[in-house]
Amino acid sequence: MTIEQLTDPCDSFTLGPLEAGPACCDPQPVIEVKNLSLRYHGKLALKQVSLDIYKGCITALIGPSGCGKTSLLSAVNRLTDLIPGCSVNGRILVQGRNIYDPDENVQALRRQVGMVFQKPTPFPLSIRRNLSLPLHEHGVTRKAEVADISEQALRDVGLWDEVCDRMDSAALNLSGGQQQRLCIARALALQPQILLMDEPCSALDPIASGIVEDLIGRLRGRYTVVIVTHNLAQARRIANYAAFFWVSEHAGQLIEFGRCQKIFESPRHELTAAYVNGVRG
Amino acid sequence: MHDAARKRSLRKLRENAAQCVIYSAVMLVSAVFIWLLIDLLRGGLSHLSWEFITELPRDAGRAGGIASILVSTLLILLVAVLTAVPVAWMTAILLAEFVATGSWFGKAVRFSLYVLAGVPSIVFGLFGNAFFCVYLGLGFSILSGGLTLACMLLPILASTAEAGLRAVPHIYRLTASALGLSRAAALLHLILPAAAPVMAAGLLLGIGRALAETAVLLFTSGYAERMPDSLLDSGRALALHIFDLSMNVPGGDEPAYASALVLVSLLLCINILAMKFAYGLQRSKLMP
Ligand SMILES: Nc1ncnc2c1ncn2[C@@H]1O[C@H](COP(=O)(O)OP(=O)(O)O)[C@@H](O)[C@H]1O
Ligand SMILES: [Mg+2]
């Protein structure tokens, strides 16, 4: 290891060293949230959030339940369109493009911005069909190509060896951890640039959770990951950046955003300090 | 110590009593069904034969069989199901998937379905006679009867299908959208297959109702007992045949019982099929 590498400021972003990806010390925003306010039936759930998500990095959203983390994620791939009574003000730029533009192609956006939910959500179909259905929808129809992409995605999440001999059995028969990895593979198969993960480990047992966590760590660099987690130790382990949300005046607000280490070790805001030290929340 | 034992035995007694009540209620229900079956078998089994199924009725139904009646029944059912199913299921899909839950349009459609479901069948008969037989000039015919039955089936089919679609977890829709699937694709590949068992059960329920219907058909498809030549011919349905034999034909009791036996067996078959079908679908939808 050369001196240069040792003094590389990248190493100070997380507790562990970065494994791959472009240097996050030259942060390059892919998602720019600008003055975002989000309401459910007119009631404010997120107030004036502005935030940049940097390319190739893992950004953790932390904060107590109900502070609007899930809402923020669903605003980024416009899943909010499907939620009755939900309205969004402000702008979100994904690679410089305002996704709330009236002529934004939402299906293409959602291919570019994948999402993994809290509870594993495989479709009640076979493992193979779970992967091929979205591919077909996006125009990848050649059988060999679909099979290749599916295999690669399953290998990426470390599931291939476990399921390669039962691709045609029901996805719902897999264990919880396997189901969640299948869901991640299904999102990866669409070759997104950004992956939104809403508490992907919270419905899993500790071992499965550890496997999924390692997997997310390995996605760094290839994908831009935004992960919501209640597990602060996990956020410390895997994230480069952290954003801390809190409910004040009945609306979720962004309190502090910065490098993960900074948020955890020398937070500027006293709410953040209290939360990360387990005093509040 | 002694007190605790007494309390325990008291509780046991209460539990046993509750069990007794539940079991006797279940027995009562099954007893009614079994008694009905025995009555039907005693009255009709001696008259039932292969010829009874395959021969045309003679002497106002006292002799011969019910072949033409079975054919008419089948045709009426076919017309009813083939017209009601597309309209009802499309309505259900519209209500469950595309109309906002609180919108006035959805409320209005749902309200009219509720009203329609509550209309007595005799009123459907009168309406069918006035509209299909007279106004559209279809006369007493299998077509009139089938179309009127279709109107009656609409609310059953639409509301069961809507319930089935709504029972599909919302997360499937969110997940599908998050993967960039169009709503049509999500509907076709995920939501409809998941709702299919309920929709199929609703359909068979509807067929059961239609099969047992008498009043509607009395006014619309008539009671000619001959073999129908076309859908514009009058045709007598099975339930109506039973009614006619037992009320209007002296000495028609035995064939009436035999026909009732056929009707009940058909209904039983449909119900068993419904269960098998729903179960099979539920299993097979996990497959590619
Ligand atoms: N579909 C919805 N309809 C109405 N209110 C909602 C809905 N989803 C979330 N909310 C409200 O918005 C606020 C933020 O919720 P959420 O984004 O789920 O927070 P988090 O993920 O941080 O727990 C909460 O007060 C919640 O009650
Ligand atoms: Mg949440």
CSV table of N, CA, C and O and ligand atoms in Angstrom, one decimal, chain A residues 38-41 43-46 63-74 83-86 118 198-199 228 230 245 247 250 252, ligand 1:
chain,number,residue,atom,x,y,z
A,38,LEU,N,-43.8,16.9,1.1
A,38,LEU,CA,-44.7,15.8,0.7
A,38,LEU,C,-45.9,15.7,1.6
A,38,LEU,O,-45.7,15.8,2.8
A,39,ARG,N,-47.0,15.6,1.1
A,39,ARG,CA,-48.3,15.6,1.9
A,39,ARG,C,-49.1,14.4,1.7
A,39,ARG,O,-49.2,13.9,0.5
A,40,TYR,N,-49.7,13.9,2.7
A,40,TYR,CA,-50.7,12.9,2.6
A,40,TYR,C,-52.1,13.5,3.0
A,40,TYR,O,-52.2,14.0,4.1
A,41,HIS,N,-53.0,13.6,2.0
A,41,HIS,CA,-54.3,14.2,2.2
A,41,HIS,C,-54.1,15.6,2.8
A,41,HIS,O,-54.8,16.0,3.8
A,43,LYS,N,-51.9,16.7,4.7
A,43,LYS,CA,-51.1,16.8,5.9
A,43,LYS,C,-49.6,16.6,5.6
A,43,LYS,O,-49.2,15.6,5.0
A,44,LEU,N,-48.8,17.6,6.1
A,44,LEU,CA,-47.4,17.5,5.7
A,44,LEU,C,-46.7,16.3,6.4
A,44,LEU,O,-46.8,16.1,7.6
A,45,ALA,N,-46.0,15.5,5.5
A,45,ALA,CA,-45.2,14.4,6.1
A,45,ALA,C,-43.7,14.7,6.0
A,45,ALA,O,-42.9,14.2,6.7
A,46,LEU,N,-43.4,15.5,5.0
A,46,LEU,CA,-41.9,15.9,4.8
A,46,LEU,C,-41.9,17.3,4.5
A,46,LEU,O,-42.7,17.8,3.6
A,63,GLY,N,-33.4,7.7,11.4
A,63,GLY,CA,-34.4,8.6,12.1
A,63,GLY,C,-35.5,7.7,12.6
A,63,GLY,O,-35.6,6.5,12.2
A,64,PRO,N,-36.3,8.2,13.6
A,64,PRO,CA,-37.3,7.4,14.2
A,64,PRO,C,-38.4,7.1,13.2
A,64,PRO,O,-38.5,7.7,12.1
A,65,SER,N,-39.3,6.1,13.5
A,65,SER,CA,-40.4,5.8,12.6
A,65,SER,C,-41.3,7.0,12.4
A,65,SER,O,-41.5,7.8,13.4
A,66,GLY,N,-41.8,7.1,11.3
A,66,GLY,CA,-42.8,8.2,11.0
A,66,GLY,C,-42.2,9.5,10.6
A,66,GLY,O,-42.9,10.5,10.5
A,67,CYS,N,-40.9,9.5,10.4
A,67,CYS,CA,-40.3,10.8,10.1
A,67,CYS,C,-40.2,11.0,8.6
A,67,CYS,O,-39.6,11.9,8.1
A,68,GLY,N,-40.7,10.0,7.8
A,68,GLY,CA,-40.8,10.3,6.4
A,68,GLY,C,-39.7,9.7,5.5
A,68,GLY,O,-39.6,10.0,4.3
A,69,LYS,N,-39.0,8.7,6.0
A,69,LYS,CA,-37.9,8.1,5.2
A,69,LYS,C,-38.5,7.3,4.1
A,69,LYS,O,-38.1,7.5,2.9
A,70,THR,N,-39.5,6.5,4.3
A,70,THR,CA,-40.1,5.7,3.3
A,70,THR,C,-40.8,6.6,2.2
A,70,THR,O,-40.7,6.4,1.0
A,71,SER,N,-41.4,7.7,2.7
A,71,SER,CA,-42.0,8.7,1.8
A,71,SER,C,-41.0,9.3,0.9
A,71,SER,O,-41.2,9.4,-0.3
A,72,LEU,N,-39.8,9.6,1.4
A,72,LEU,CA,-38.8,10.2,0.6
A,72,LEU,C,-38.3,9.2,-0.5
A,72,LEU,O,-38.2,9.6,-1.7
A,73,LEU,N,-38.1,8.0,-0.1
A,73,LEU,CA,-37.7,7.0,-1.1
A,73,LEU,C,-38.8,6.9,-2.2
A,73,LEU,O,-38.5,6.8,-3.4
A,74,SER,N,-40.1,6.8,-1.8
A,74,SER,CA,-41.1,6.6,-2.8
A,74,SER,C,-41.2,7.8,-3.7
A,74,SER,O,-41.8,7.7,-4.8
A,83,ILE,N,-50.0,6.2,-4.5
A,83,ILE,CA,-50.5,6.3,-3.1
A,83,ILE,C,-51.6,7.3,-3.1
A,83,ILE,O,-51.4,8.5,-3.4
A,84,PRO,N,-52.8,6.9,-2.7
A,84,PRO,CA,-54.0,7.8,-2.8
A,84,PRO,C,-53.7,9.0,-1.8
A,84,PRO,O,-53.3,8.8,-0.6
A,85,GLY,N,-54.0,10.2,-2.2
A,85,GLY,CA,-53.9,11.4,-1.3
A,85,GLY,C,-52.5,11.9,-1.2
A,85,GLY,O,-52.3,12.8,-0.4
A,86,CYS,N,-51.6,11.4,-1.9
A,86,CYS,CA,-50.2,11.8,-1.7
A,86,CYS,C,-49.9,12.9,-2.8
A,86,CYS,O,-50.1,12.7,-4.0
A,118,GLN,N,-39.3,-3.3,2.5
A,118,GLN,CA,-39.0,-3.8,3.8
A,118,GLN,C,-39.3,-5.3,3.9
A,118,GLN,O,-38.4,-6.1,4.3
A,198,ASP,N,-35.6,0.1,1.4
A,198,ASP,CA,-36.4,0.5,2.6
A,198,ASP,C,-36.3,-0.6,3.7
A,198,ASP,O,-37.0,-1.5,3.6
A,199,GLU,N,-35.4,-0.4,4.6
A,199,GLU,CA,-35.2,-1.3,5.7
A,199,GLU,C,-35.1,-2.8,5.2
A,199,GLU,O,-35.9,-3.6,5.6
A,228,VAL,N,-32.7,2.9,3.9
A,228,VAL,CA,-33.3,3.3,5.1
A,228,VAL,C,-32.9,2.2,6.1
A,228,VAL,O,-33.1,1.0,5.8
A,230,HIS,N,-33.0,1.2,10.5
A,230,HIS,CA,-33.1,1.5,11.9
A,230,HIS,C,-31.9,1.0,12.7
A,230,HIS,O,-31.8,1.2,13.9
A,245,PHE,N,-33.2,12.2,9.9
A,245,PHE,CA,-34.5,12.9,9.9
A,245,PHE,C,-35.1,12.9,11.3
A,245,PHE,O,-34.9,12.0,12.1
A,247,VAL,N,-39.0,14.2,13.4
A,247,VAL,CA,-40.3,14.9,13.3
A,247,VAL,C,-40.3,16.1,14.2
A,247,VAL,O,-40.1,16.0,15.4
A,250,HIS,N,-44.8,18.3,13.7
A,250,HIS,CA,-45.7,17.2,13.0
A,250,HIS,C,-45.3,16.9,11.6
A,250,HIS,O,-46.1,16.4,10.8
A,252,GLY,N,-41.9,15.6,9.0
A,252,GLY,CA,-40.5,15.1,9.0
A,252,GLY,C,-39.6,16.1,8.4
A,252,GLY,O,-40.0,16.8,7.4
C,1,LIG,N1,-50.2,6.0,2.6
C,1,LIG,C1,-50.2,6.9,3.6
C,1,LIG,N2,-51.3,7.7,3.8
C,1,LIG,C2,-51.4,8.6,4.8
C,1,LIG,N3,-50.3,8.9,5.6
C,1,LIG,C3,-49.2,8.2,5.4
C,1,LIG,C4,-49.1,7.2,4.4
C,1,LIG,N4,-47.8,6.7,4.5
C,1,LIG,C5,-47.2,7.3,5.5
C,1,LIG,N5,-48.0,8.2,6.0
C,1,LIG,C6,-47.7,9.2,7.1
C,1,LIG,O1,-46.5,9.9,6.8
C,1,LIG,C7,-45.6,10.0,7.8
C,1,LIG,C8,-44.3,9.4,7.3
C,1,LIG,O2,-44.4,8.1,7.1
C,1,LIG,P1,-43.2,7.2,6.5
C,1,LIG,O3,-42.7,7.8,5.3
C,1,LIG,O4,-43.7,5.8,6.4
C,1,LIG,O5,-42.1,7.2,7.7
C,1,LIG,P2,-40.9,6.2,8.0
C,1,LIG,O6,-40.7,5.4,6.8
C,1,LIG,O7,-39.8,7.2,8.3
C,1,LIG,O8,-41.4,5.4,9.2
C,1,LIG,C9,-46.2,9.2,9.0
C,1,LIG,O9,-46.7,10.1,9.9
C,1,LIG,C10,-47.2,8.4,8.4
C,1,LIG,O10,-48.3,8.2,9.2
